[in-house]
Short mmCIF file of C-alpha atoms and ligand atoms in Angstrom, two decimals:
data_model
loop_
_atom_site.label_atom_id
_atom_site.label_comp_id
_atom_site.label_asym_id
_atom_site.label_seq_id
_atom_site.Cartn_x
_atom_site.Cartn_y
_atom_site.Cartn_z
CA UNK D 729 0.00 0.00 0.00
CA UNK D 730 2.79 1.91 0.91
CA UNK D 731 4.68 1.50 -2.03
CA UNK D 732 2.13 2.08 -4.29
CA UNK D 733 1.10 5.46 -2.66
CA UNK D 734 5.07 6.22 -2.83
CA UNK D 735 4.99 5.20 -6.65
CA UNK D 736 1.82 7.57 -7.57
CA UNK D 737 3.31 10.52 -6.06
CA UNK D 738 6.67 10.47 -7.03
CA UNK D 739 6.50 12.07 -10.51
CA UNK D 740 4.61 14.88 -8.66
CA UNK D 741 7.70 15.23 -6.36
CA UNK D 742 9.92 14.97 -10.01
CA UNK D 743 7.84 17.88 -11.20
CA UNK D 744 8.20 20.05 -8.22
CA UNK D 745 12.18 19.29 -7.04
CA UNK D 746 13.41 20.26 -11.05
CA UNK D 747 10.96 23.51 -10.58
CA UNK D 748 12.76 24.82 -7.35
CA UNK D 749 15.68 23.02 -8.73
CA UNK D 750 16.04 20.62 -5.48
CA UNK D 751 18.63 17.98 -6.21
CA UNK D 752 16.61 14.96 -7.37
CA UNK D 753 18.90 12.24 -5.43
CA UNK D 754 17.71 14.09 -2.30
CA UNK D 755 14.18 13.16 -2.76
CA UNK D 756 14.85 9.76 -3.95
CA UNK D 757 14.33 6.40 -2.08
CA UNK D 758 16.50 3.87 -2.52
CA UNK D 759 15.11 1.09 -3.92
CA UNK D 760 14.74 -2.39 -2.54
CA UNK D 761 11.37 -3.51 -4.43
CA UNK D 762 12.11 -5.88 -7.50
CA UNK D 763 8.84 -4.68 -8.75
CA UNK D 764 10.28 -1.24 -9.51
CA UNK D 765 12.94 -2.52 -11.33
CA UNK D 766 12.77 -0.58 -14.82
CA UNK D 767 12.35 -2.52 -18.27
CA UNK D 768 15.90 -2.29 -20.04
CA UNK D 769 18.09 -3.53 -22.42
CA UNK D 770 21.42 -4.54 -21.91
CA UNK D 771 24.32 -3.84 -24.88
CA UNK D 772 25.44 -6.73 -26.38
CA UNK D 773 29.39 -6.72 -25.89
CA UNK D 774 30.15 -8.51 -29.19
CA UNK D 775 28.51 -5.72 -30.87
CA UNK D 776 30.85 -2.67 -32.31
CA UNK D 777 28.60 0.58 -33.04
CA UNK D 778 31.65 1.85 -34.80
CA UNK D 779 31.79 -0.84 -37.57
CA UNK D 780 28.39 -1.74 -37.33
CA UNK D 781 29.19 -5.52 -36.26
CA UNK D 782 28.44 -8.40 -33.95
CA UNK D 783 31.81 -9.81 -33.86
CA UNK D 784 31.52 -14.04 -33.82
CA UNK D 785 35.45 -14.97 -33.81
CA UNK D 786 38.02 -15.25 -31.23
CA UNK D 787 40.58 -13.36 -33.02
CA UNK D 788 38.35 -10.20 -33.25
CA UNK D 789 37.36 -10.30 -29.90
CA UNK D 790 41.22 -9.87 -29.01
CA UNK D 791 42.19 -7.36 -32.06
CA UNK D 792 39.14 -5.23 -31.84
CA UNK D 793 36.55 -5.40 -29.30
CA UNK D 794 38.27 -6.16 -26.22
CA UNK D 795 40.73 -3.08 -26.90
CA UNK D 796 37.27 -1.09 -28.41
CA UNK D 797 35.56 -1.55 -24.99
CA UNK D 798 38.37 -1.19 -22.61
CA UNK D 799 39.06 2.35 -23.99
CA UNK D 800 35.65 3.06 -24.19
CA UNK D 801 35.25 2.00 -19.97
CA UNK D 802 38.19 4.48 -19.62
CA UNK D 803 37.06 7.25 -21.62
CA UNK D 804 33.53 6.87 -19.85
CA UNK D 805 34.16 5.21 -16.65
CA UNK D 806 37.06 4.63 -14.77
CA UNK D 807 39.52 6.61 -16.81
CA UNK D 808 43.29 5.96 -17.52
CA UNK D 809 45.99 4.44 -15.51
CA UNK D 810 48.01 7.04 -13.97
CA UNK D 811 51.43 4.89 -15.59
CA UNK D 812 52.76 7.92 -18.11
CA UNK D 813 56.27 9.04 -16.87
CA UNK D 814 55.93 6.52 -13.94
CA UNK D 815 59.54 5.03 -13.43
CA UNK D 816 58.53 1.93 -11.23
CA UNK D 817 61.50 -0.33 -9.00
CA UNK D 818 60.92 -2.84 -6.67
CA UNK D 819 62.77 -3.52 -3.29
CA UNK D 820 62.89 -6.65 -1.22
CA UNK D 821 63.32 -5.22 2.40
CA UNK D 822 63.05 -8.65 4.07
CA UNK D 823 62.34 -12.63 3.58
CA UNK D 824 61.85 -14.61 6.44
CA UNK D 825 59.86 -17.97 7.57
CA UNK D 826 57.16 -17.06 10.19
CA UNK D 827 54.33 -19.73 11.55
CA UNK D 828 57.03 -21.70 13.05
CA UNK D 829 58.64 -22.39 9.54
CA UNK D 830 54.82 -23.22 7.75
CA UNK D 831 55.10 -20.04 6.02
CA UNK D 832 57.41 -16.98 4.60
CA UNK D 833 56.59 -13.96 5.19
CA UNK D 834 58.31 -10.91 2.54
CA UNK D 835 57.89 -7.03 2.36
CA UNK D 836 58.34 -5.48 -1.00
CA UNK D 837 58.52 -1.60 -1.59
CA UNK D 838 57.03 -0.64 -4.84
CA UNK D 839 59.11 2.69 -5.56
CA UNK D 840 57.23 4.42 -7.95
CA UNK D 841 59.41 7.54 -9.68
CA UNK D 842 58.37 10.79 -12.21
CA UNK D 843 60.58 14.11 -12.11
CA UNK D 844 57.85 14.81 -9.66
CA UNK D 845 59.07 13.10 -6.60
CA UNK D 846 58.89 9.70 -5.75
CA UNK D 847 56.79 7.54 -3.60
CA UNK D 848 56.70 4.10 -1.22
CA UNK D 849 53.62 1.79 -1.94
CA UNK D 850 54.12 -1.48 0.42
CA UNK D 851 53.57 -5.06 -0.64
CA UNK D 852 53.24 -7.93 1.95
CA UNK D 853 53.26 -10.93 0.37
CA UNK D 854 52.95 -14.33 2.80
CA UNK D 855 53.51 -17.51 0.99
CA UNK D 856 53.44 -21.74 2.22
CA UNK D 857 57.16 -22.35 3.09
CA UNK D 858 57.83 -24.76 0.21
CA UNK D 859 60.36 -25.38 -2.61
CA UNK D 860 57.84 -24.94 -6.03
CA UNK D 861 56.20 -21.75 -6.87
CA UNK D 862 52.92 -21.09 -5.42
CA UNK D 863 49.25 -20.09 -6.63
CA UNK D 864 48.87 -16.60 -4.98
CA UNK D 865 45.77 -14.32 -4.10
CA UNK D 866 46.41 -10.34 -4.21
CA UNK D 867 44.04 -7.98 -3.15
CA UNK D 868 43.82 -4.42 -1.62
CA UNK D 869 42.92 -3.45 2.17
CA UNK D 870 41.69 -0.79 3.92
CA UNK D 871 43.36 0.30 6.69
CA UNK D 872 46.98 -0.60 6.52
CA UNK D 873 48.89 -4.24 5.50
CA UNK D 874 49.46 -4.41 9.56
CA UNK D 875 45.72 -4.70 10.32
CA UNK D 876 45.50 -8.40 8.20
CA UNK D 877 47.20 -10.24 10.74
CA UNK D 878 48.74 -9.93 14.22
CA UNK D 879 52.35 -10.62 13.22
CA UNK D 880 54.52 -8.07 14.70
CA UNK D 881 56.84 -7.38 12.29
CA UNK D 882 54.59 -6.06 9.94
CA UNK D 883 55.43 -2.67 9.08
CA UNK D 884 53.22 0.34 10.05
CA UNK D 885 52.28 2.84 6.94
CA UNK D 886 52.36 6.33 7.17
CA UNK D 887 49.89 7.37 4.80
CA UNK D 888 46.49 8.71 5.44
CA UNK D 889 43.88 6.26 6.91
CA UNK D 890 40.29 7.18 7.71
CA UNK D 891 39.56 7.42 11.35
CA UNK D 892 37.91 4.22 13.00
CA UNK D 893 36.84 3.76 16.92
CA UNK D 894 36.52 0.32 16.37
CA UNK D 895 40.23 -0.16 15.43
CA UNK D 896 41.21 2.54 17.58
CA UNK D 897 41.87 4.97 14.46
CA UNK D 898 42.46 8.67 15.55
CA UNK D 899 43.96 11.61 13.88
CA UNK D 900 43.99 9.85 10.25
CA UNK D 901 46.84 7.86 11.62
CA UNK D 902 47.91 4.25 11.76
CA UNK D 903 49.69 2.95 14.32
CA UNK D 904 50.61 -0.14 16.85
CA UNK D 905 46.82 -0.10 18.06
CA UNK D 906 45.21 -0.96 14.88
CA UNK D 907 47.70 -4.52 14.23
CA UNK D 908 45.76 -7.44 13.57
CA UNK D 909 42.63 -5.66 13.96
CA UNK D 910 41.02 -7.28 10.34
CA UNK D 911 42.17 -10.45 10.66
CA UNK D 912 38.82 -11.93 10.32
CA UNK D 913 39.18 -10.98 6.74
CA UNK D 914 42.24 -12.38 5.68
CA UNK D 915 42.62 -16.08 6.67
CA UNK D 916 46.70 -16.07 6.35
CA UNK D 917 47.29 -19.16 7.95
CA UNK D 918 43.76 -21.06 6.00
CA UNK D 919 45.36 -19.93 2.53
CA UNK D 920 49.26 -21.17 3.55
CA UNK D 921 47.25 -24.92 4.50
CA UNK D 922 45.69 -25.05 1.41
CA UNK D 923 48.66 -24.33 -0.43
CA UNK D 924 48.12 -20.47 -1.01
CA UNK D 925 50.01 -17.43 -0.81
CA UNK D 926 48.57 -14.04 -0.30
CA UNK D 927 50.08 -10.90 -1.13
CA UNK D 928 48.28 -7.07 -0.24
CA UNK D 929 49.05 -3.24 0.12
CA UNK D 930 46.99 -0.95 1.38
CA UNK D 931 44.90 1.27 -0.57
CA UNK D 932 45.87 4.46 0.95
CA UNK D 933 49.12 4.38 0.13
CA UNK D 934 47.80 4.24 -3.43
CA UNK D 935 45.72 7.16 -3.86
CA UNK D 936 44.25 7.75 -0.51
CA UNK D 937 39.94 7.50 -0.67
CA UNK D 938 38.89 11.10 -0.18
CA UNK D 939 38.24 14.24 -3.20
CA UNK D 940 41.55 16.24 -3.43
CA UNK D 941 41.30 16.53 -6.91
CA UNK D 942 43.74 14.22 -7.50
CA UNK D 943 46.75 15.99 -5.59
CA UNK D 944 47.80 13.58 -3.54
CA UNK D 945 49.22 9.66 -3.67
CA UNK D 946 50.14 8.38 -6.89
CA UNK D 947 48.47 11.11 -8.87
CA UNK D 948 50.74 13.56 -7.53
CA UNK D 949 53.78 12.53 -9.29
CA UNK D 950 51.93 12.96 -12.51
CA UNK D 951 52.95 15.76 -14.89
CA UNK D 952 51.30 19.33 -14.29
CA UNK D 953 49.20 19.63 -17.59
CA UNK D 954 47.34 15.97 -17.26
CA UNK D 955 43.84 16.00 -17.80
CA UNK D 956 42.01 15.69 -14.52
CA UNK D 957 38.71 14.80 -15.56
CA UNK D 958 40.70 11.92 -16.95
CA UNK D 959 41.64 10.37 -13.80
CA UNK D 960 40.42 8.41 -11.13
CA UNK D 961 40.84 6.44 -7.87
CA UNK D 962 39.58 3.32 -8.79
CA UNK D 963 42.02 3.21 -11.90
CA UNK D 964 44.91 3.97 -9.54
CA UNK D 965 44.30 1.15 -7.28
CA UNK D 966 43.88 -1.24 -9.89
CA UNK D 967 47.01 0.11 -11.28
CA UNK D 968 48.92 -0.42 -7.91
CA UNK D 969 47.51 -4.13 -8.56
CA UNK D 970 48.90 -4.63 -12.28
CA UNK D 971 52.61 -3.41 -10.94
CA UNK D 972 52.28 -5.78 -7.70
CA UNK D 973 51.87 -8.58 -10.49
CA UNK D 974 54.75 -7.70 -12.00
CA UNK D 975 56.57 -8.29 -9.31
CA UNK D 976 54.84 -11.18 -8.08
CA UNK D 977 55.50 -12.86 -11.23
CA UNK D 978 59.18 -12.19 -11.12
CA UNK D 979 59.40 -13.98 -7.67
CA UNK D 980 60.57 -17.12 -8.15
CA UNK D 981 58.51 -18.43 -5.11
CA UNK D 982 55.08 -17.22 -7.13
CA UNK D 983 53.76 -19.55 -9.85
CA UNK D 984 53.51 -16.50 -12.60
CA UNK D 985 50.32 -17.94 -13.97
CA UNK D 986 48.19 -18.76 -11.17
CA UNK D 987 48.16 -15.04 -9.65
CA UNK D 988 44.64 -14.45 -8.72
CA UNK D 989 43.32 -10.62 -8.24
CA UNK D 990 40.90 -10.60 -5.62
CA UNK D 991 38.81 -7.40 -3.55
CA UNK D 992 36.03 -6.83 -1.39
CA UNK D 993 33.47 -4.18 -2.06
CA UNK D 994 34.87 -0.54 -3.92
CA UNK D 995 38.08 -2.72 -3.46
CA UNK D 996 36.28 -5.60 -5.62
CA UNK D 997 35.55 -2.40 -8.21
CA UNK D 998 39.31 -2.13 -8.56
CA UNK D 999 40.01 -5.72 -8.70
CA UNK D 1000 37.35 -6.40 -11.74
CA UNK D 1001 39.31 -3.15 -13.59
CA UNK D 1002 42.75 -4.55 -13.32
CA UNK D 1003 41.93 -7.71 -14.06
CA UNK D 1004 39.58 -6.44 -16.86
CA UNK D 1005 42.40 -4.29 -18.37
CA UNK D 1006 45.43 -6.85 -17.54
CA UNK D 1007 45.60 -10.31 -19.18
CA UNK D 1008 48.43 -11.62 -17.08
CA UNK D 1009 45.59 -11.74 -14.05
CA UNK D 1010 45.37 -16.19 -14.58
CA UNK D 1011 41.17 -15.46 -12.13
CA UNK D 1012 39.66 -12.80 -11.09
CA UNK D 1013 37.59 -12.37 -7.83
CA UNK D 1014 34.98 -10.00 -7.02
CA UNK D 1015 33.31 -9.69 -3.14
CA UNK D 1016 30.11 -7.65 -3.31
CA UNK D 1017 31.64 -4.70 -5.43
CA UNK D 1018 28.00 -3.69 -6.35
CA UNK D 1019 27.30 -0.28 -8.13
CA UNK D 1020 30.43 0.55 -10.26
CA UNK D 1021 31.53 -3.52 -9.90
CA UNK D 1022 29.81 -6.31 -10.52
CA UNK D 1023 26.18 -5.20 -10.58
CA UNK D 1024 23.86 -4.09 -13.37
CA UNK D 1025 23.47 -0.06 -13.46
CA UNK D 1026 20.53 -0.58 -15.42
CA UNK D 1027 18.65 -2.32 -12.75
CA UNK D 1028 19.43 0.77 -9.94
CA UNK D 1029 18.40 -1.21 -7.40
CA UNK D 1030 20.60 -0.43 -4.29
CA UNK D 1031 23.11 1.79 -5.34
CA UNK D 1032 23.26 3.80 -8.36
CA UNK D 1033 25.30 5.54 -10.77
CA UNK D 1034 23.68 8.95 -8.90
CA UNK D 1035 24.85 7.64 -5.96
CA UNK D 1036 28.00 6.75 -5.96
CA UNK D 1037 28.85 9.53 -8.04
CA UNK D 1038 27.75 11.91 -5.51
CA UNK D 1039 29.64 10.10 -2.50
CA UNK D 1040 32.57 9.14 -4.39
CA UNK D 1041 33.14 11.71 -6.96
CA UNK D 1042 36.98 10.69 -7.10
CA UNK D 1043 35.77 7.00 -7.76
CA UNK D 1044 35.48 7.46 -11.39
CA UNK D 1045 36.39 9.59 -14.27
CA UNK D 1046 34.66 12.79 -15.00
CA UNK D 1047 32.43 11.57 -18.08
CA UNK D 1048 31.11 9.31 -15.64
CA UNK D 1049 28.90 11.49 -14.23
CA UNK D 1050 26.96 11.86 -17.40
CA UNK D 1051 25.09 8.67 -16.49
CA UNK D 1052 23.69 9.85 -13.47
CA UNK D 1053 20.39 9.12 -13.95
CA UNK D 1054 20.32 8.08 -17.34
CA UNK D 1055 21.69 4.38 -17.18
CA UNK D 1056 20.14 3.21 -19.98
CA UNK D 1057 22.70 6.17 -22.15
CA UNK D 1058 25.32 3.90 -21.34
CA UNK D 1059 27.18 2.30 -24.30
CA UNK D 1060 27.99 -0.45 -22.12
CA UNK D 1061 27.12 -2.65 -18.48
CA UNK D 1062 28.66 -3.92 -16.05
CA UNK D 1063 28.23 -7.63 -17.77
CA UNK D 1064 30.84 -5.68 -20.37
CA UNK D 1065 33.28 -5.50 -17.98
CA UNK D 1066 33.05 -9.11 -16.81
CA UNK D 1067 32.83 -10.30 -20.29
CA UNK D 1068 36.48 -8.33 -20.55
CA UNK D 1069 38.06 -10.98 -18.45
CA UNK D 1070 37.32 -13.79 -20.60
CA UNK D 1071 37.83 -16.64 -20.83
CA UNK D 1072 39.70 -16.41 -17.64
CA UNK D 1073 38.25 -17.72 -14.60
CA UNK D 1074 36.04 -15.36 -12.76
CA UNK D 1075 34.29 -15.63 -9.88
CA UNK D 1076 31.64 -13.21 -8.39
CA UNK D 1077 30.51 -13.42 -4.85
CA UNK D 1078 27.40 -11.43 -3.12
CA UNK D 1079 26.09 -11.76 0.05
CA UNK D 1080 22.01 -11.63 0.79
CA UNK D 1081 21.84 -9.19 2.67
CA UNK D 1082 23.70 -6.55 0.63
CA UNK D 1083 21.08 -5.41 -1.22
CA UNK D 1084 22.72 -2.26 -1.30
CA UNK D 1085 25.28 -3.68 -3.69
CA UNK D 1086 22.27 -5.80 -5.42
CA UNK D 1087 23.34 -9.18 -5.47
CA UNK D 1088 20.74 -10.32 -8.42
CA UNK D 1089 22.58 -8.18 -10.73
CA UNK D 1090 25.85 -8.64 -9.63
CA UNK D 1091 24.90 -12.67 -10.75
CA UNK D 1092 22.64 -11.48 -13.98
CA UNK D 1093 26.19 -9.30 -14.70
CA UNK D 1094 27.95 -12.97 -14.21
CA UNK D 1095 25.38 -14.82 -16.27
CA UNK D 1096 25.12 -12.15 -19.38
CA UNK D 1097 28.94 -11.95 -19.47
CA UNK D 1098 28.97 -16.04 -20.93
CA UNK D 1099 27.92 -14.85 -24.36
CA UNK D 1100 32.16 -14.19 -24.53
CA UNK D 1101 33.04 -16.85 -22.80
CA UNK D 1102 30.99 -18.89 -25.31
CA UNK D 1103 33.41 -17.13 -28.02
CA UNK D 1104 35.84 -19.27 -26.21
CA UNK D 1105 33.76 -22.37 -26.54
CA UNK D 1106 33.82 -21.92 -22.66
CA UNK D 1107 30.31 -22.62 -20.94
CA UNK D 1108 29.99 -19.69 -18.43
CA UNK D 1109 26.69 -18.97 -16.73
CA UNK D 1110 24.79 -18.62 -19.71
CA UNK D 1111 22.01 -21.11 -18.77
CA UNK D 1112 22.27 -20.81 -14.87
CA UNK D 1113 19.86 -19.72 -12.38
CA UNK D 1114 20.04 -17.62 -9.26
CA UNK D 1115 21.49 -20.24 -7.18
CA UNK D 1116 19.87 -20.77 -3.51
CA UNK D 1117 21.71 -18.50 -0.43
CA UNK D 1118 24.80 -20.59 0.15
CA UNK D 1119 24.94 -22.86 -2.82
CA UNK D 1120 28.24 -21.89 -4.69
CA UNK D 1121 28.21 -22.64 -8.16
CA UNK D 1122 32.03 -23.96 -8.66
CA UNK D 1123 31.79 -25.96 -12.07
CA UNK D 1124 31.99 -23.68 -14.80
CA UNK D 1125 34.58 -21.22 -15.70
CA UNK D 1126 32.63 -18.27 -13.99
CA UNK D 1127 31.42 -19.18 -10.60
CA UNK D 1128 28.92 -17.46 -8.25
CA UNK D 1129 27.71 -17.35 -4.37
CA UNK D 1130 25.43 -15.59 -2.21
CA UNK D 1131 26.64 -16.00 1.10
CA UNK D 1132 24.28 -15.51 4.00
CA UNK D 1133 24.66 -12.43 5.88
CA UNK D 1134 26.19 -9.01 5.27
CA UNK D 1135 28.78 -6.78 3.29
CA UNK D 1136 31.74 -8.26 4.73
CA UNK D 1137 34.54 -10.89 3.30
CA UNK D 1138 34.20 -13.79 5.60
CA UNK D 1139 35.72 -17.55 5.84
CA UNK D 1140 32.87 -18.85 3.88
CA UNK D 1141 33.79 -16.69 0.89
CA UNK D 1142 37.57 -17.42 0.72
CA UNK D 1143 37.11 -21.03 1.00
CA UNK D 1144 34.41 -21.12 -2.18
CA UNK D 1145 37.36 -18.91 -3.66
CA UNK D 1146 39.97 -22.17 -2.87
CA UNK D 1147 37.58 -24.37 -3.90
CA UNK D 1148 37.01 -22.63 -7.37
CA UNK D 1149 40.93 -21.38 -7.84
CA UNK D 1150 41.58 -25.02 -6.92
CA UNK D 1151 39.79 -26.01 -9.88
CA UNK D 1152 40.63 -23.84 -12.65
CA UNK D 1153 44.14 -24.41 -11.60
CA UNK D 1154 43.54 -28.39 -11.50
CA UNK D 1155 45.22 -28.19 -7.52
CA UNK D 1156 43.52 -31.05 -5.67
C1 LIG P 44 29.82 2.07 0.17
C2 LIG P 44 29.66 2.28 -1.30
C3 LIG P 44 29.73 0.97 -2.00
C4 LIG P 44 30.89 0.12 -1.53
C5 LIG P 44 31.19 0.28 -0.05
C6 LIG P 44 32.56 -0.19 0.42
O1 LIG P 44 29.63 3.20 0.93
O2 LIG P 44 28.43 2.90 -1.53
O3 LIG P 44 29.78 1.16 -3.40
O4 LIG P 44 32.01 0.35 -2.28
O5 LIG P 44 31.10 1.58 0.37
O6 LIG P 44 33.55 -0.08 -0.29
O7 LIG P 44 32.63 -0.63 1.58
#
């Protein structure tokens, strides 16, 4: 009754917020209802509006669509990786066996370079201690690499961090208070038994997660005269991930072609983009990334473009914005950007109570991505259903869960992960 009496008057509410020029968004519930879902129609990724085809072959998949529709999400979406004039080293600072010699545990310091300045992004990386290269998971955090475990040694950053009473998080500072204080979402020892290593930075180091107009982290080592509206956060995490691959793959204790790219939630956004954009990424993993990830736009349920762009405006490039409100003007969904990481493993994982980062279209994103992977002669989703809360589906070379509960990365979703990396990568 409610709704219905919601539905009839909104359009009046429409009428009068655009004549006193209120801010629509304002005005707006969010919604929940699957009835109000709009009709739409999702772009077909095989088809290019520039040559007027539907492309049907592998080989122009790889020579012109794939390159077409990854310029076209950073023209329109996440915009470019910051990499021009970036000189990048890497530094071992230490190697040693930790978990009374089960593991190893390494720090790496990503030195990134321009005439600029320079600047320290940290990588700790803990692998099984054993003598043949490893599978490996890499992902961002949010709050520091010292928070993922309780191990001592781990070195505190210096970088921005948003305050948190929980963690004991005060003055945008990390420090001695905050170690180990996310270790529910980063099984270290769970991944080492099953034969995993796991390697992280934090975010913040990147590009820390507030609107400076791009002063500060990487983008400020980028020349003067760049194009701002060009740049983004998102794109400079996921470019933090594509140069912590390249070292990962030059470690000889990393199998180079089993690195997995894995994040949770506007960290999951930046995980799909690298491994969208880079190849070398052997599965990708995204934890209820939502609005700007792994769900639909077209559906706006939950979040929307609106919304995110108004609470995030340094998420995503300018152009971006564009969309607010007008989904459907889109030349592409977020099914565009899974279908990108074909036919590499990919696995998408929502939990039922995050509506807010609509779990149905985070799996209809999944499912409408096959068509590429069919390219392949790869199954996909194409022919799946919403699987049941809980009920993983593992078999195919994109997989899909919705875990019980809440927003979060929990135990449950790293070990469907295992399971699923075990079986692309034929580990027992
Ligand atoms: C929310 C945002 C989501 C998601 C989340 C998170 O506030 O609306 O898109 O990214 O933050 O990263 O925890």
């Amino acid at each position: 009754m409610q709704v219905r009496y919601t539905y009839r008057i909104l359009p009046i509410v429409f009428l009068l917020c655009s004549a006193v020029n209120i801010p629509l968004l304002a005005q707006t519930e969010v919604n929940y209802d699957e009835a109000n879902v709009p009709d739409f129609q999702l772009p077909d990724p095989k088809y290019n509006p520039e040559r007027k085809i539907t492309i049907d072959e592998v080989e122009e998949w790889e020579d012109i669509q794939r390159p077409y529709l990854l310029d076209l999400f950073s023209q329109q979406m996440y915009g470019e990786f910051p990499d021009e004039d970036l000189d990048v080293n890497f530094i071992l600072e230490s190697n040693q066996t930790v978990f009374d010699d089960m593991g190893v545990r390494k720090e790496v310091t990503i030195n990134v370079k321009s005439e600029k300045g320079e600047k320290d992004i940290s990588l700790l990386i803990y692998l099984p201690n054993q003598k043949e290269p490893v599978p490996i998971f890499l992902g961002l955090n949010f709050y520091g690499n010292h928070t993922i475990h309780s191990d001592p040694e781990i070195q505190i950053h210096r970088s921005w961090v948003r305050n948190n009473e929980d963690f004991q998080i005060t003055n945008n500072r990390a420090s001695e208070k905050n170690r180990g204080v996310r270790t529910n979402r980063w099984p270290v020892e769970y991944l080492i038994e099953q034969g995993y290593g796991l390697a992280t930075m934090y975010y913040g180091e990147i590009d820390p997660d507030y609107d400076d107009q791009f002063e500060n982290g990487v983008h400020a080592l980028l020349r003067e005269d760049i194009d701002k509206a060009g740049l983004s956060s998102i794109s400079a995490w996921a470019w933090a991930l594509s140069q912590a691959l390249t070292y990962l793959q030059q470690d000889n204790d990393v199998a180079a072609d089993k690195i997995s790219v894995v994040g949770h939630s506007r960290l999951g956004k930046a995980a799909l983009w690298a491994g969208a954009k880079d190849s070398r990424f052997a599965l990708v993993i995204s934890n209820d990334s939502g609005c700007g990830g792994a769900a639909l736009s077209r559906r706006r349920y939950g979040e929307t473009v609106a919304r995110i762009n108004h609470a995030f405006p340094h998420w995503f490039c300018q152009p971006f914005s564009a969309y607010n409100n007008a989904e459907d003007e889109l030349p592409f969904d977020q099914h565009t950007l899974l279908a990108l990481i074909a036919p590499r493993p990919l696995y998408v994982a929502s939990a039922e109570e995050d509506q807010w980062a609509d779990p149905k279209g985070e799996f209809l994103s999944a499912r409408h991505a096959s068509s590429v992977y069919q390219l392949y002669g790869k199954k996909g989703l194409y022919d799946a259903k919403m699987p049941a809360v809980d009920q993983p589906l593992l078999e195919s070379e994109v997989g899909y869960h919705m875990r019980s509960g809440g927003h979060d990365i929990t135990r449950y979703d790293w070990e469907q992960f295992v399971k699923f990396a075990n079986k692309q990568f034929k580990k027992s």
